[in-house]
Amino acid sequence: MSSETDIVQVDPRQLPATSFTTSDIARIELVQSAAGNGRRHHEYARMVGEDQAQAGDYVRLAKIVLANDSLLKDAVITERARGTSWEILAEVLGMSVEEAEKAWGAVETRWRRQTPVTSVYRKDPGSYAATADMYIVTGAWVHGPSEGRPLSASLDAAAHLTGRDVEAADRAFAGTPACTHCSR
C-alpha cells in the first residue's frame, strides 16, 4: 500500500456498492472471517482461563470452534479472486492441482455466483469494510469512527480517492514485475 492511501480518509460507506470489485468483496469477507475466528478463539480461551468447563467441554467446544473455522475457505476464495493460480494454491496447501481444484473449485464457483440478494457483503460492502477497518485498527468489534482505514484505503473501489494504482497492486500481489523491461 502506498503512503498516499494513508493520507486520504476513505469512508467506504459512502462508496457505491457497485464500485467494489470481486477482489474487494473477497478481502472484506476474509477480514470478517478472521475476526469471527479470533472472537471464537478468544471465547474459548476465556472459558479455559475461567475454569468454567465441565468434563469434555474443552474438546467439545474445540470441535465447534474448528467446525466454524471458515478462514481457509475464505482465504482460498480471496486468493482466487485476486488471480492466484491453482498451481500456487496447490503448492501452498500441500496437494496436487487436481486435489486443490476438487476441494475448493465448487466453493469458489458458488461464491462467484452470489448477488446482492444472496450476500450481505455484496449488498452493502461499504458497511462491512468499515467494520473490518475498525477490527483491524482496534482488534475489537467497536462502532464509531476509525482512526485509520487500512482495508478501505487499499480497496479498488477507493482507488479514485487514494490514487492507488490497482494494476500495480495486482502485479505486486501476483509477484509480477511492475516494469515490463526489467525486474522492478
PDB file of C-alpha atoms in Angstrom:
ATOM      1  CA  MET A   1       0.000   0.000   0.000  1.00  0.00           C
ATOM      2  CA  SER A   2       1.405   3.379  -0.917  1.00  0.00           C
ATOM      3  CA  SER A   3       1.766   6.222   1.546  1.00  0.00           C
ATOM      4  CA  GLU A   4      -0.864   8.080  -0.470  1.00  0.00           C
ATOM      5  CA  THR A   5      -3.551   5.784   0.903  1.00  0.00           C
ATOM      6  CA  ASP A   6      -2.507   6.648   4.454  1.00  0.00           C
ATOM      7  CA  ILE A   7      -3.224  10.347   3.924  1.00  0.00           C
ATOM      8  CA  VAL A   8      -6.647  10.158   2.300  1.00  0.00           C
ATOM      9  CA  GLN A   9      -9.524   9.279   4.612  1.00  0.00           C
ATOM     10  CA  VAL A  10     -11.840   6.862   2.876  1.00  0.00           C
ATOM     11  CA  ASP A  11     -15.300   6.211   4.227  1.00  0.00           C
ATOM     12  CA  PRO A  12     -16.303   3.016   2.455  1.00  0.00           C
ATOM     13  CA  ARG A  13     -19.932   3.536   3.445  1.00  0.00           C
ATOM     14  CA  GLN A  14     -20.015   6.483   1.031  1.00  0.00           C
ATOM     15  CA  LEU A  15     -18.856   4.410  -1.967  1.00  0.00           C
ATOM     16  CA  PRO A  16     -21.485   2.910  -4.279  1.00  0.00           C
ATOM     17  CA  ALA A  17     -21.862  -0.848  -3.758  1.00  0.00           C
ATOM     18  CA  THR A  18     -21.302  -1.353  -7.483  1.00  0.00           C
ATOM     19  CA  SER A  19     -17.837   0.214  -7.273  1.00  0.00           C
ATOM     20  CA  PHE A  20     -16.481  -2.669  -5.167  1.00  0.00           C
ATOM     21  CA  THR A  21     -14.643  -5.277  -7.220  1.00  0.00           C
ATOM     22  CA  THR A  22     -14.770  -9.023  -6.715  1.00  0.00           C
ATOM     23  CA  SER A  23     -11.354  -8.760  -5.085  1.00  0.00           C
ATOM     24  CA  ASP A  24     -12.615  -6.035  -2.722  1.00  0.00           C
ATOM     25  CA  ILE A  25     -15.588  -8.129  -1.611  1.00  0.00           C
ATOM     26  CA  ALA A  26     -13.393 -11.186  -1.088  1.00  0.00           C
ATOM     27  CA  ARG A  27     -10.917  -9.211   1.030  1.00  0.00           C
ATOM     28  CA  ILE A  28     -13.728  -7.725   3.134  1.00  0.00           C
ATOM     29  CA  GLU A  29     -15.150 -11.198   3.755  1.00  0.00           C
ATOM     30  CA  LEU A  30     -11.691 -12.555   4.621  1.00  0.00           C
ATOM     31  CA  VAL A  31     -11.164  -9.908   7.325  1.00  0.00           C
ATOM     32  CA  GLN A  32     -14.655 -10.580   8.681  1.00  0.00           C
ATOM     33  CA  SER A  33     -13.861 -14.309   8.776  1.00  0.00           C
ATOM     34  CA  ALA A  34     -10.546 -13.753  10.553  1.00  0.00           C
ATOM     35  CA  ALA A  35     -12.231 -11.502  13.093  1.00  0.00           C
ATOM     36  CA  GLY A  36     -15.011 -14.036  13.710  1.00  0.00           C
ATOM     37  CA  ASN A  37     -12.466 -16.782  14.244  1.00  0.00           C
ATOM     38  CA  GLY A  38     -10.494 -14.550  16.579  1.00  0.00           C
ATOM     39  CA  ARG A  39     -13.629 -13.875  18.617  1.00  0.00           C
ATOM     40  CA  ARG A  40     -14.413 -17.612  18.869  1.00  0.00           C
ATOM     41  CA  HIS A  41     -10.849 -18.400  19.912  1.00  0.00           C
ATOM     42  CA  HIS A  42     -10.967 -15.620  22.495  1.00  0.00           C
ATOM     43  CA  GLU A  43     -14.205 -17.024  23.947  1.00  0.00           C
ATOM     44  CA  TYR A  44     -12.657 -20.492  24.049  1.00  0.00           C
ATOM     45  CA  ALA A  45      -9.545 -19.194  25.831  1.00  0.00           C
ATOM     46  CA  ARG A  46     -11.713 -17.322  28.315  1.00  0.00           C
ATOM     47  CA  MET A  47     -13.696 -20.498  29.051  1.00  0.00           C
ATOM     48  CA  VAL A  48     -10.438 -22.345  29.752  1.00  0.00           C
ATOM     49  CA  GLY A  49      -8.981 -19.474  31.793  1.00  0.00           C
ATOM     50  CA  GLU A  50     -12.071 -19.006  33.944  1.00  0.00           C
ATOM     51  CA  ASP A  51     -12.248 -22.755  34.602  1.00  0.00           C
ATOM     52  CA  GLN A  52     -15.988 -22.863  33.981  1.00  0.00           C
ATOM     53  CA  ALA A  53     -15.800 -26.058  31.940  1.00  0.00           C
ATOM     54  CA  GLN A  54     -17.115 -29.490  32.762  1.00  0.00           C
ATOM     55  CA  ALA A  55     -15.570 -32.795  31.719  1.00  0.00           C
ATOM     56  CA  GLY A  56     -15.412 -32.964  27.915  1.00  0.00           C
ATOM     57  CA  ASP A  57     -16.043 -29.242  27.328  1.00  0.00           C
ATOM     58  CA  TYR A  58     -12.509 -28.463  26.131  1.00  0.00           C
ATOM     59  CA  VAL A  59     -12.720 -30.993  23.308  1.00  0.00           C
ATOM     60  CA  ARG A  60     -16.432 -30.439  22.586  1.00  0.00           C
ATOM     61  CA  LEU A  61     -16.000 -26.694  22.229  1.00  0.00           C
ATOM     62  CA  ALA A  62     -12.715 -27.033  20.321  1.00  0.00           C
ATOM     63  CA  LYS A  63     -14.553 -29.167  17.756  1.00  0.00           C
ATOM     64  CA  ILE A  64     -17.214 -26.459  17.430  1.00  0.00           C
ATOM     65  CA  VAL A  65     -14.592 -23.728  17.005  1.00  0.00           C
ATOM     66  CA  LEU A  66     -12.786 -25.764  14.331  1.00  0.00           C
ATOM     67  CA  ALA A  67     -16.034 -26.696  12.560  1.00  0.00           C
ATOM     68  CA  ASN A  68     -16.896 -22.996  12.272  1.00  0.00           C
ATOM     69  CA  ASP A  69     -13.449 -22.040  11.025  1.00  0.00           C
ATOM     70  CA  SER A  70     -14.103 -20.667   7.546  1.00  0.00           C
ATOM     71  CA  LEU A  71     -10.815 -18.762   7.345  1.00  0.00           C
ATOM     72  CA  LEU A  72      -9.087 -21.225   4.985  1.00  0.00           C
ATOM     73  CA  LYS A  73     -12.107 -21.302   2.658  1.00  0.00           C
ATOM     74  CA  ASP A  74     -12.282 -17.503   2.610  1.00  0.00           C
ATOM     75  CA  ALA A  75      -8.521 -17.246   2.081  1.00  0.00           C
ATOM     76  CA  VAL A  76      -8.675 -19.581  -0.940  1.00  0.00           C
ATOM     77  CA  ILE A  77     -11.598 -17.614  -2.400  1.00  0.00           C
ATOM     78  CA  THR A  78      -9.748 -14.327  -1.880  1.00  0.00           C
ATOM     79  CA  GLU A  79      -6.573 -15.668  -3.476  1.00  0.00           C
ATOM     80  CA  ARG A  80      -8.567 -16.850  -6.498  1.00  0.00           C
ATOM     81  CA  ALA A  81     -10.436 -13.519  -6.715  1.00  0.00           C
ATOM     82  CA  ARG A  82      -7.051 -11.780  -6.806  1.00  0.00           C
ATOM     83  CA  GLY A  83      -5.844 -14.063  -9.600  1.00  0.00           C
ATOM     84  CA  THR A  84      -3.761 -16.661  -7.761  1.00  0.00           C
ATOM     85  CA  SER A  85      -3.430 -19.832  -9.837  1.00  0.00           C
ATOM     86  CA  TRP A  86      -4.462 -23.293  -8.712  1.00  0.00           C
ATOM     87  CA  GLU A  87      -0.813 -24.301  -9.123  1.00  0.00           C
ATOM     88  CA  ILE A  88       0.359 -21.849  -6.469  1.00  0.00           C
ATOM     89  CA  LEU A  89      -2.518 -22.703  -4.134  1.00  0.00           C
ATOM     90  CA  ALA A  90      -1.902 -26.446  -4.543  1.00  0.00           C
ATOM     91  CA  GLU A  91       1.742 -25.972  -3.624  1.00  0.00           C
ATOM     92  CA  VAL A  92       0.876 -23.913  -0.536  1.00  0.00           C
ATOM     93  CA  LEU A  93      -1.850 -26.375   0.516  1.00  0.00           C
ATOM     94  CA  GLY A  94       0.459 -29.356   0.020  1.00  0.00           C
ATOM     95  CA  MET A  95      -1.708 -31.103  -2.576  1.00  0.00           C
ATOM     96  CA  SER A  96      -1.920 -31.630  -6.302  1.00  0.00           C
ATOM     97  CA  VAL A  97      -3.568 -29.084  -8.579  1.00  0.00           C
ATOM     98  CA  GLU A  98      -6.386 -31.555  -9.226  1.00  0.00           C
ATOM     99  CA  GLU A  99      -6.949 -32.061  -5.492  1.00  0.00           C
ATOM    100  CA  ALA A 100      -6.974 -28.307  -4.873  1.00  0.00           C
ATOM    101  CA  GLU A 101      -9.490 -27.685  -7.648  1.00  0.00           C
ATOM    102  CA  LYS A 102     -11.644 -30.571  -6.435  1.00  0.00           C
ATOM    103  CA  ALA A 103     -11.541 -29.350  -2.832  1.00  0.00           C
ATOM    104  CA  TRP A 104     -12.097 -25.645  -3.478  1.00  0.00           C
ATOM    105  CA  GLY A 105     -13.329 -25.145  -7.064  1.00  0.00           C
ATOM    106  CA  ALA A 106     -17.030 -25.599  -6.340  1.00  0.00           C
ATOM    107  CA  VAL A 107     -16.770 -23.350  -3.271  1.00  0.00           C
ATOM    108  CA  GLU A 108     -15.220 -20.615  -5.401  1.00  0.00           C
ATOM    109  CA  THR A 109     -17.863 -21.039  -8.111  1.00  0.00           C
ATOM    110  CA  ARG A 110     -20.718 -20.763  -5.575  1.00  0.00           C
ATOM    111  CA  TRP A 111     -19.095 -17.660  -4.090  1.00  0.00           C
ATOM    112  CA  ARG A 112     -18.710 -16.003  -7.506  1.00  0.00           C
ATOM    113  CA  ARG A 113     -22.408 -16.630  -8.259  1.00  0.00           C
ATOM    114  CA  GLN A 114     -23.552 -14.660  -5.223  1.00  0.00           C
ATOM    115  CA  THR A 115     -25.538 -11.491  -5.822  1.00  0.00           C
ATOM    116  CA  PRO A 116     -26.594  -8.541  -3.646  1.00  0.00           C
ATOM    117  CA  VAL A 117     -29.758 -10.539  -2.941  1.00  0.00           C
ATOM    118  CA  THR A 118     -27.886 -13.626  -1.678  1.00  0.00           C
ATOM    119  CA  SER A 119     -24.890 -11.976   0.031  1.00  0.00           C
ATOM    120  CA  VAL A 120     -24.903  -9.196   2.606  1.00  0.00           C
ATOM    121  CA  TYR A 121     -21.308  -8.392   1.615  1.00  0.00           C
ATOM    122  CA  ARG A 122     -22.352  -7.715  -1.972  1.00  0.00           C
ATOM    123  CA  LYS A 123     -25.439  -5.779  -0.889  1.00  0.00           C
ATOM    124  CA  ASP A 124     -23.609  -3.378   1.447  1.00  0.00           C
ATOM    125  CA  PRO A 125     -19.843  -3.847   1.081  1.00  0.00           C
ATOM    126  CA  GLY A 126     -19.015  -0.381   2.403  1.00  0.00           C
ATOM    127  CA  SER A 127     -20.581  -1.038   5.776  1.00  0.00           C
ATOM    128  CA  TYR A 128     -18.700  -4.332   6.148  1.00  0.00           C
ATOM    129  CA  ALA A 129     -15.455  -2.691   5.026  1.00  0.00           C
ATOM    130  CA  ALA A 130     -15.896  -0.019   7.715  1.00  0.00           C
ATOM    131  CA  THR A 131     -16.462  -2.726  10.341  1.00  0.00           C
ATOM    132  CA  ALA A 132     -13.389  -4.594   9.102  1.00  0.00           C
ATOM    133  CA  ASP A 133     -11.327  -1.391   9.380  1.00  0.00           C
ATOM    134  CA  MET A 134     -12.436  -0.986  12.989  1.00  0.00           C
ATOM    135  CA  TYR A 135     -11.389  -4.552  13.778  1.00  0.00           C
ATOM    136  CA  ILE A 136      -8.004  -4.113  12.085  1.00  0.00           C
ATOM    137  CA  VAL A 137      -7.299  -0.860  13.939  1.00  0.00           C
ATOM    138  CA  THR A 138      -8.642  -1.773  17.387  1.00  0.00           C
ATOM    139  CA  GLY A 139      -8.626  -5.579  17.499  1.00  0.00           C
ATOM    140  CA  ALA A 140     -12.239  -5.497  18.636  1.00  0.00           C
ATOM    141  CA  TRP A 141     -15.682  -5.052  17.135  1.00  0.00           C
ATOM    142  CA  VAL A 142     -16.433  -1.473  18.069  1.00  0.00           C
ATOM    143  CA  HIS A 143     -18.631   1.096  16.412  1.00  0.00           C
ATOM    144  CA  GLY A 144     -17.763   4.660  15.631  1.00  0.00           C
ATOM    145  CA  PRO A 145     -15.214   6.487  13.536  1.00  0.00           C
ATOM    146  CA  SER A 146     -11.941   4.684  12.932  1.00  0.00           C
ATOM    147  CA  GLU A 147      -8.580   6.401  13.333  1.00  0.00           C
ATOM    148  CA  GLY A 148      -7.490   4.747  10.109  1.00  0.00           C
ATOM    149  CA  ARG A 149      -8.986   2.735   7.340  1.00  0.00           C
ATOM    150  CA  PRO A 150      -6.265   0.291   6.332  1.00  0.00           C
ATOM    151  CA  LEU A 151      -8.517  -2.043   4.365  1.00  0.00           C
ATOM    152  CA  SER A 152     -10.783   0.592   2.848  1.00  0.00           C
ATOM    153  CA  ALA A 153      -7.884   2.748   1.672  1.00  0.00           C
ATOM    154  CA  SER A 154      -6.455  -0.228  -0.217  1.00  0.00           C
ATOM    155  CA  LEU A 155      -9.689  -1.319  -1.907  1.00  0.00           C
ATOM    156  CA  ASP A 156     -10.029  -0.997  -5.652  1.00  0.00           C
ATOM    157  CA  ALA A 157     -13.317   0.873  -5.076  1.00  0.00           C
ATOM    158  CA  ALA A 158     -11.388   3.688  -3.336  1.00  0.00           C
ATOM    159  CA  ALA A 159      -8.612   3.981  -5.935  1.00  0.00           C
ATOM    160  CA  HIS A 160     -10.116   7.149  -7.417  1.00  0.00           C
ATOM    161  CA  LEU A 161      -9.878   8.792  -3.965  1.00  0.00           C
ATOM    162  CA  THR A 162      -6.478   7.490  -2.895  1.00  0.00           C
ATOM    163  CA  GLY A 163      -4.611   7.482  -6.181  1.00  0.00           C
ATOM    164  CA  ARG A 164      -3.817   3.808  -5.660  1.00  0.00           C
ATOM    165  CA  ASP A 165      -2.571   2.076  -8.799  1.00  0.00           C
ATOM    166  CA  VAL A 166      -4.793  -1.017  -8.848  1.00  0.00           C
ATOM    167  CA  GLU A 167      -2.914  -2.694 -11.702  1.00  0.00           C
ATOM    168  CA  ALA A 168       0.442  -2.218  -9.957  1.00  0.00           C
ATOM    169  CA  ALA A 169      -1.000  -3.568  -6.713  1.00  0.00           C
ATOM    170  CA  ASP A 170      -2.371  -6.622  -8.522  1.00  0.00           C
ATOM    171  CA  ARG A 171       1.012  -7.204 -10.176  1.00  0.00           C
ATOM    172  CA  ALA A 172       2.785  -6.893  -6.827  1.00  0.00           C
ATOM    173  CA  PHE A 173       0.357  -9.349  -5.222  1.00  0.00           C
ATOM    174  CA  ALA A 174       0.957 -11.843  -8.016  1.00  0.00           C
ATOM    175  CA  GLY A 175       4.725 -11.338  -7.825  1.00  0.00           C
ATOM    176  CA  THR A 176       4.808  -9.968 -11.358  1.00  0.00           C
ATOM    177  CA  PRO A 177       7.362  -7.222 -12.069  1.00  0.00           C
ATOM    178  CA  ALA A 178       5.809  -3.764 -12.303  1.00  0.00           C
ATOM    179  CA  CYS A 179       8.117  -2.839 -15.167  1.00  0.00           C
ATOM    180  CA  THR A 180       7.961  -4.997 -18.276  1.00  0.00           C
ATOM    181  CA  HIS A 181      11.525  -4.043 -19.270  1.00  0.00           C
ATOM    182  CA  CYS A 182      13.239  -5.035 -16.051  1.00  0.00           C
ATOM    183  CA  SER A 183      12.574  -6.945 -12.846  1.00  0.00           C
ATOM    184  CA  ARG A 184      11.423  -3.896 -10.796  1.00  0.00           C
TER     185      ARG A 184
END
